[in-house]
Amino acid sequence: EKFRPSGFDRSDVVREGDPVVIGTVGRLDPIKRYDLLIQAFSKLDHDRFDLKLVLVGDGPERPRLETLRSEFSRPERIVLSGHRNDVSEIYGQMDIFVLTSRNEGMSNTILEAMSSGLPVVATAVGGNPELVMNNETGLLAPVDSVEYLRSAITHYLEHPAIGKAHGINARKRVLEAFSLEKMVMSYEELYRNLHRADKE
């Protein structure tokens, strides 16, 4: 309920005077490989698309990421917001969510982004492939591939209707498979099965 679509119609991703917001949320740690996200962002077609990159979070990688930002020809288009307490609202301002981790468990930020109705580009590591259904709720990328990240983001920029459909599918998947109610039901079923097996 907290992480839900903003209510704005974001189907027309390329909007006059309103930048497309590519975002991520998490601790700025080397394992997250946000440097790759900045590199991929720098290789997007900024003449064709009005783009903004927002990294929400803080951590030891921030100085390095600030340096990468300063080396980009349009540094004002990259925002390192630091720690925020209004993350659920920030998801509502994004158009595409990207997670570039080299290693990941069951990512809460992917679940939050999906619940917020966002298409997700994520590396195919850890629990990410269990959450992101490739070409259905998002796009999975190989680890450490700047070119694939650039290509996946460009795909959504060029085909906003696909991004909208993936975002709708993403929220539906969260509600059906990863909601609190579903989790409780799954635990109850597990305990019942264990209890039955113990009796037998």
mmCIF file of C-alpha atoms in Angstrom:
data_model
loop_
_atom_site.group_PDB
_atom_site.id
_atom_site.type_symbol
_atom_site.label_atom_id
_atom_site.label_comp_id
_atom_site.label_asym_id
_atom_site.label_seq_id
_atom_site.Cartn_x
_atom_site.Cartn_y
_atom_site.Cartn_z
ATOM 1 C CA GLU A 1 0.000 0.000 0.000
ATOM 2 C CA LYS A 2 2.868 2.379 0.732
ATOM 3 C CA PHE A 3 4.594 1.759 -2.596
ATOM 4 C CA ARG A 4 2.009 2.277 -5.292
ATOM 5 C CA PRO A 5 1.763 4.061 -8.648
ATOM 6 C CA SER A 6 1.758 7.835 -8.281
ATOM 7 C CA GLY A 7 -1.496 8.308 -10.143
ATOM 8 C CA PHE A 8 0.169 10.253 -12.928
ATOM 9 C CA ASP A 9 -0.138 8.896 -16.456
ATOM 10 C CA ARG A 10 3.509 8.167 -17.249
ATOM 11 C CA SER A 11 2.801 6.259 -20.480
ATOM 12 C CA ASP A 12 4.203 9.033 -22.668
ATOM 13 C CA VAL A 13 7.765 8.718 -21.429
ATOM 14 C CA VAL A 14 9.146 11.334 -23.831
ATOM 15 C CA ARG A 15 7.420 14.478 -22.575
ATOM 16 C CA GLU A 16 7.860 18.052 -23.680
ATOM 17 C CA GLY A 17 9.774 19.944 -21.010
ATOM 18 C CA ASP A 18 9.538 17.087 -18.510
ATOM 19 C CA PRO A 19 12.625 14.870 -18.306
ATOM 20 C CA VAL A 20 12.512 11.095 -18.258
ATOM 21 C CA VAL A 21 13.697 10.092 -14.792
ATOM 22 C CA ILE A 22 15.888 7.010 -14.527
ATOM 23 C CA GLY A 23 16.399 6.149 -10.890
ATOM 24 C CA THR A 24 17.796 3.792 -8.329
ATOM 25 C CA VAL A 25 17.649 3.459 -4.550
ATOM 26 C CA GLY A 26 20.211 1.870 -2.267
ATOM 27 C CA ARG A 27 23.407 2.141 -0.296
ATOM 28 C CA LEU A 28 26.226 3.640 -2.352
ATOM 29 C CA ASP A 29 28.489 0.630 -2.004
ATOM 30 C CA PRO A 30 30.997 -0.774 -4.558
ATOM 31 C CA ILE A 31 29.017 -4.021 -4.911
ATOM 32 C CA LYS A 32 26.059 -2.033 -6.257
ATOM 33 C CA ARG A 33 28.135 -0.892 -9.272
ATOM 34 C CA TYR A 34 26.426 2.475 -9.592
ATOM 35 C CA ASP A 35 29.481 3.593 -11.543
ATOM 36 C CA LEU A 36 28.180 1.417 -14.391
ATOM 37 C CA LEU A 37 24.807 3.123 -14.210
ATOM 38 C CA ILE A 38 26.426 6.550 -14.537
ATOM 39 C CA GLN A 39 28.539 5.291 -17.442
ATOM 40 C CA ALA A 40 25.478 3.835 -19.183
ATOM 41 C CA PHE A 41 23.553 7.058 -18.572
ATOM 42 C CA SER A 42 26.371 9.081 -20.146
ATOM 43 C CA LYS A 43 26.101 6.943 -23.305
ATOM 44 C CA LEU A 44 22.360 7.521 -23.805
ATOM 45 C CA ASP A 45 21.170 9.801 -26.617
ATOM 46 C CA HIS A 46 20.852 13.047 -24.680
ATOM 47 C CA ASP A 47 20.189 15.032 -27.853
ATOM 48 C CA ARG A 48 17.129 12.934 -28.594
ATOM 49 C CA PHE A 49 15.836 12.442 -25.039
ATOM 50 C CA ASP A 50 15.581 14.836 -22.093
ATOM 51 C CA LEU A 51 16.951 12.646 -19.305
ATOM 52 C CA LYS A 52 17.683 12.788 -15.610
ATOM 53 C CA LEU A 53 19.418 10.212 -13.410
ATOM 54 C CA VAL A 54 18.585 10.094 -9.698
ATOM 55 C CA LEU A 55 20.569 7.994 -7.209
ATOM 56 C CA VAL A 56 18.915 7.865 -3.786
ATOM 57 C CA GLY A 57 21.069 6.751 -0.872
ATOM 58 C CA ASP A 58 24.446 7.314 0.711
ATOM 59 C CA GLY A 59 27.583 5.323 1.381
ATOM 60 C CA PRO A 60 31.324 4.961 0.817
ATOM 61 C CA GLU A 61 31.088 5.142 -2.983
ATOM 62 C CA ARG A 62 29.614 8.637 -2.963
ATOM 63 C CA PRO A 63 32.929 10.535 -3.505
ATOM 64 C CA ARG A 64 33.804 8.318 -6.485
ATOM 65 C CA LEU A 65 30.331 8.704 -7.958
ATOM 66 C CA GLU A 66 30.516 12.474 -7.471
ATOM 67 C CA THR A 67 33.776 12.420 -9.463
ATOM 68 C CA LEU A 68 32.152 10.423 -12.268
ATOM 69 C CA ARG A 69 29.261 12.860 -12.237
ATOM 70 C CA SER A 70 31.614 15.847 -12.568
ATOM 71 C CA GLU A 71 33.297 14.213 -15.586
ATOM 72 C CA PHE A 72 29.991 13.895 -17.445
ATOM 73 C CA SER A 73 29.368 16.656 -19.986
ATOM 74 C CA ARG A 74 25.991 17.458 -18.365
ATOM 75 C CA PRO A 75 26.552 16.880 -14.642
ATOM 76 C CA GLU A 76 23.371 18.737 -13.706
ATOM 77 C CA ARG A 77 21.422 15.810 -15.140
ATOM 78 C CA ILE A 78 22.777 13.430 -12.498
ATOM 79 C CA VAL A 79 21.433 13.851 -8.963
ATOM 80 C CA LEU A 80 22.920 12.124 -5.922
ATOM 81 C CA SER A 81 20.204 12.893 -3.421
ATOM 82 C CA GLY A 82 21.732 11.247 -0.351
ATOM 83 C CA HIS A 83 19.570 9.485 2.230
ATOM 84 C CA ARG A 84 15.857 10.292 1.960
ATOM 85 C CA ASN A 85 12.855 9.509 4.155
ATOM 86 C CA ASP A 86 10.338 9.993 1.331
ATOM 87 C CA VAL A 87 11.473 7.175 -0.943
ATOM 88 C CA SER A 88 7.924 6.014 -1.702
ATOM 89 C CA GLU A 89 7.187 9.450 -3.155
ATOM 90 C CA ILE A 90 10.442 9.503 -5.115
ATOM 91 C CA TYR A 91 9.527 6.242 -6.851
ATOM 92 C CA GLY A 92 6.456 8.087 -8.077
ATOM 93 C CA GLN A 93 8.692 10.584 -9.873
ATOM 94 C CA MET A 94 10.682 7.896 -11.702
ATOM 95 C CA ASP A 95 9.968 6.408 -15.108
ATOM 96 C CA ILE A 96 12.504 3.552 -15.127
ATOM 97 C CA PHE A 97 14.161 1.824 -12.166
ATOM 98 C CA VAL A 98 17.649 0.342 -12.573
ATOM 99 C CA LEU A 99 19.596 -1.949 -10.247
ATOM 100 C CA THR A 100 23.183 -2.710 -11.293
ATOM 101 C CA SER A 101 24.346 -4.880 -8.361
ATOM 102 C CA ARG A 102 27.091 -7.457 -8.810
ATOM 103 C CA ASN A 103 25.467 -9.504 -6.035
ATOM 104 C CA GLU A 104 21.980 -9.297 -4.564
ATOM 105 C CA GLY A 105 19.648 -11.239 -2.309
ATOM 106 C CA MET A 106 15.910 -10.644 -2.470
ATOM 107 C CA SER A 107 15.994 -6.949 -3.310
ATOM 108 C CA ASN A 108 13.532 -4.806 -1.362
ATOM 109 C CA THR A 109 14.153 -1.896 -3.718
ATOM 110 C CA ILE A 110 13.148 -3.954 -6.752
ATOM 111 C CA LEU A 111 9.964 -5.004 -4.949
ATOM 112 C CA GLU A 112 9.274 -1.372 -4.003
ATOM 113 C CA ALA A 113 9.863 -0.175 -7.572
ATOM 114 C CA MET A 114 7.673 -2.937 -9.008
ATOM 115 C CA SER A 115 4.954 -2.174 -6.475
ATOM 116 C CA SER A 116 5.200 1.465 -7.579
ATOM 117 C CA GLY A 117 4.408 0.390 -11.137
ATOM 118 C CA LEU A 118 7.879 0.900 -12.599
ATOM 119 C CA PRO A 119 9.570 -1.198 -15.272
ATOM 120 C CA VAL A 120 12.845 -2.540 -13.871
ATOM 121 C CA VAL A 121 16.230 -3.036 -15.491
ATOM 122 C CA ALA A 122 18.291 -5.286 -13.203
ATOM 123 C CA THR A 123 21.346 -7.491 -13.298
ATOM 124 C CA ALA A 124 20.582 -11.214 -13.440
ATOM 125 C CA VAL A 125 22.132 -12.048 -10.064
ATOM 126 C CA GLY A 126 20.898 -13.496 -6.771
ATOM 127 C CA GLY A 127 17.142 -13.240 -6.332
ATOM 128 C CA ASN A 128 16.660 -10.669 -9.109
ATOM 129 C CA PRO A 129 15.543 -13.185 -11.782
ATOM 130 C CA GLU A 130 12.914 -14.481 -9.359
ATOM 131 C CA LEU A 131 11.463 -10.964 -9.079
ATOM 132 C CA VAL A 132 11.987 -9.531 -12.562
ATOM 133 C CA MET A 133 10.380 -11.584 -15.313
ATOM 134 C CA ASN A 134 12.455 -10.748 -18.384
ATOM 135 C CA ASN A 135 10.443 -8.937 -21.086
ATOM 136 C CA GLU A 136 7.348 -9.083 -18.881
ATOM 137 C CA THR A 137 7.954 -6.944 -15.775
ATOM 138 C CA GLY A 138 11.358 -5.634 -16.759
ATOM 139 C CA LEU A 139 14.646 -6.467 -18.421
ATOM 140 C CA LEU A 140 17.496 -8.544 -16.995
ATOM 141 C CA ALA A 141 21.074 -7.558 -17.782
ATOM 142 C CA PRO A 142 24.352 -9.441 -17.499
ATOM 143 C CA VAL A 143 26.668 -8.260 -14.731
ATOM 144 C CA ASP A 144 29.094 -5.415 -15.498
ATOM 145 C CA SER A 145 27.701 -4.671 -18.970
ATOM 146 C CA VAL A 146 27.466 -0.926 -19.602
ATOM 147 C CA GLU A 147 26.366 -1.551 -23.179
ATOM 148 C CA TYR A 148 23.476 -3.805 -22.170
ATOM 149 C CA LEU A 149 22.302 -1.302 -19.565
ATOM 150 C CA ARG A 150 22.410 1.442 -22.185
ATOM 151 C CA SER A 151 20.513 -0.749 -24.645
ATOM 152 C CA ALA A 152 17.849 -1.800 -22.114
ATOM 153 C CA ILE A 153 17.184 1.765 -20.972
ATOM 154 C CA THR A 154 17.075 2.941 -24.598
ATOM 155 C CA HIS A 155 14.516 0.218 -25.339
ATOM 156 C CA TYR A 156 12.163 1.742 -22.773
ATOM 157 C CA LEU A 157 12.865 5.265 -24.004
ATOM 158 C CA GLU A 158 12.007 4.306 -27.558
ATOM 159 C CA HIS A 159 8.999 2.156 -26.623
ATOM 160 C CA PRO A 160 7.179 3.897 -23.740
ATOM 161 C CA ALA A 161 4.107 1.697 -24.148
ATOM 162 C CA ILE A 162 6.239 -1.369 -23.389
ATOM 163 C CA GLY A 163 7.598 0.335 -20.279
ATOM 164 C CA LYS A 164 4.081 1.135 -19.120
ATOM 165 C CA ALA A 165 2.916 -2.455 -19.737
ATOM 166 C CA HIS A 166 5.924 -3.869 -17.864
ATOM 167 C CA GLY A 167 5.207 -1.508 -14.958
ATOM 168 C CA ILE A 168 1.586 -2.662 -14.771
ATOM 169 C CA ASN A 169 2.715 -6.294 -14.902
ATOM 170 C CA ALA A 170 5.316 -5.594 -12.218
ATOM 171 C CA ARG A 171 2.801 -4.269 -9.708
ATOM 172 C CA LYS A 172 0.440 -7.136 -10.468
ATOM 173 C CA ARG A 173 3.250 -9.646 -9.838
ATOM 174 C CA VAL A 174 4.132 -8.054 -6.489
ATOM 175 C CA LEU A 175 0.516 -8.113 -5.345
ATOM 176 C CA GLU A 176 0.034 -11.718 -6.447
ATOM 177 C CA ALA A 177 3.327 -13.227 -5.261
ATOM 178 C CA PHE A 178 5.082 -10.924 -2.787
ATOM 179 C CA SER A 179 2.448 -9.076 -0.765
ATOM 180 C CA LEU A 180 2.364 -9.362 3.031
ATOM 181 C CA GLU A 181 -0.873 -11.340 2.800
ATOM 182 C CA LYS A 182 0.658 -13.761 0.297
ATOM 183 C CA MET A 183 3.749 -14.187 2.469
ATOM 184 C CA VAL A 184 1.642 -14.976 5.552
ATOM 185 C CA MET A 185 -0.435 -17.491 3.581
ATOM 186 C CA SER A 186 2.750 -19.161 2.299
ATOM 187 C CA TYR A 187 4.146 -19.481 5.832
ATOM 188 C CA GLU A 188 0.846 -20.884 7.097
ATOM 189 C CA GLU A 189 0.831 -23.451 4.302
ATOM 190 C CA LEU A 190 4.454 -24.387 5.045
ATOM 191 C CA TYR A 191 3.726 -24.852 8.764
ATOM 192 C CA ARG A 192 0.625 -26.938 8.018
ATOM 193 C CA ASN A 193 2.617 -29.182 5.668
ATOM 194 C CA LEU A 194 5.404 -29.572 8.235
ATOM 195 C CA HIS A 195 2.886 -30.373 10.960
ATOM 196 C CA ARG A 196 1.206 -32.960 8.714
ATOM 197 C CA ALA A 197 4.546 -34.542 7.839
ATOM 198 C CA ASP A 198 5.530 -34.659 11.520
ATOM 199 C CA LYS A 199 2.302 -36.506 12.382
ATOM 200 C CA GLU A 200 2.837 -39.009 9.620
#
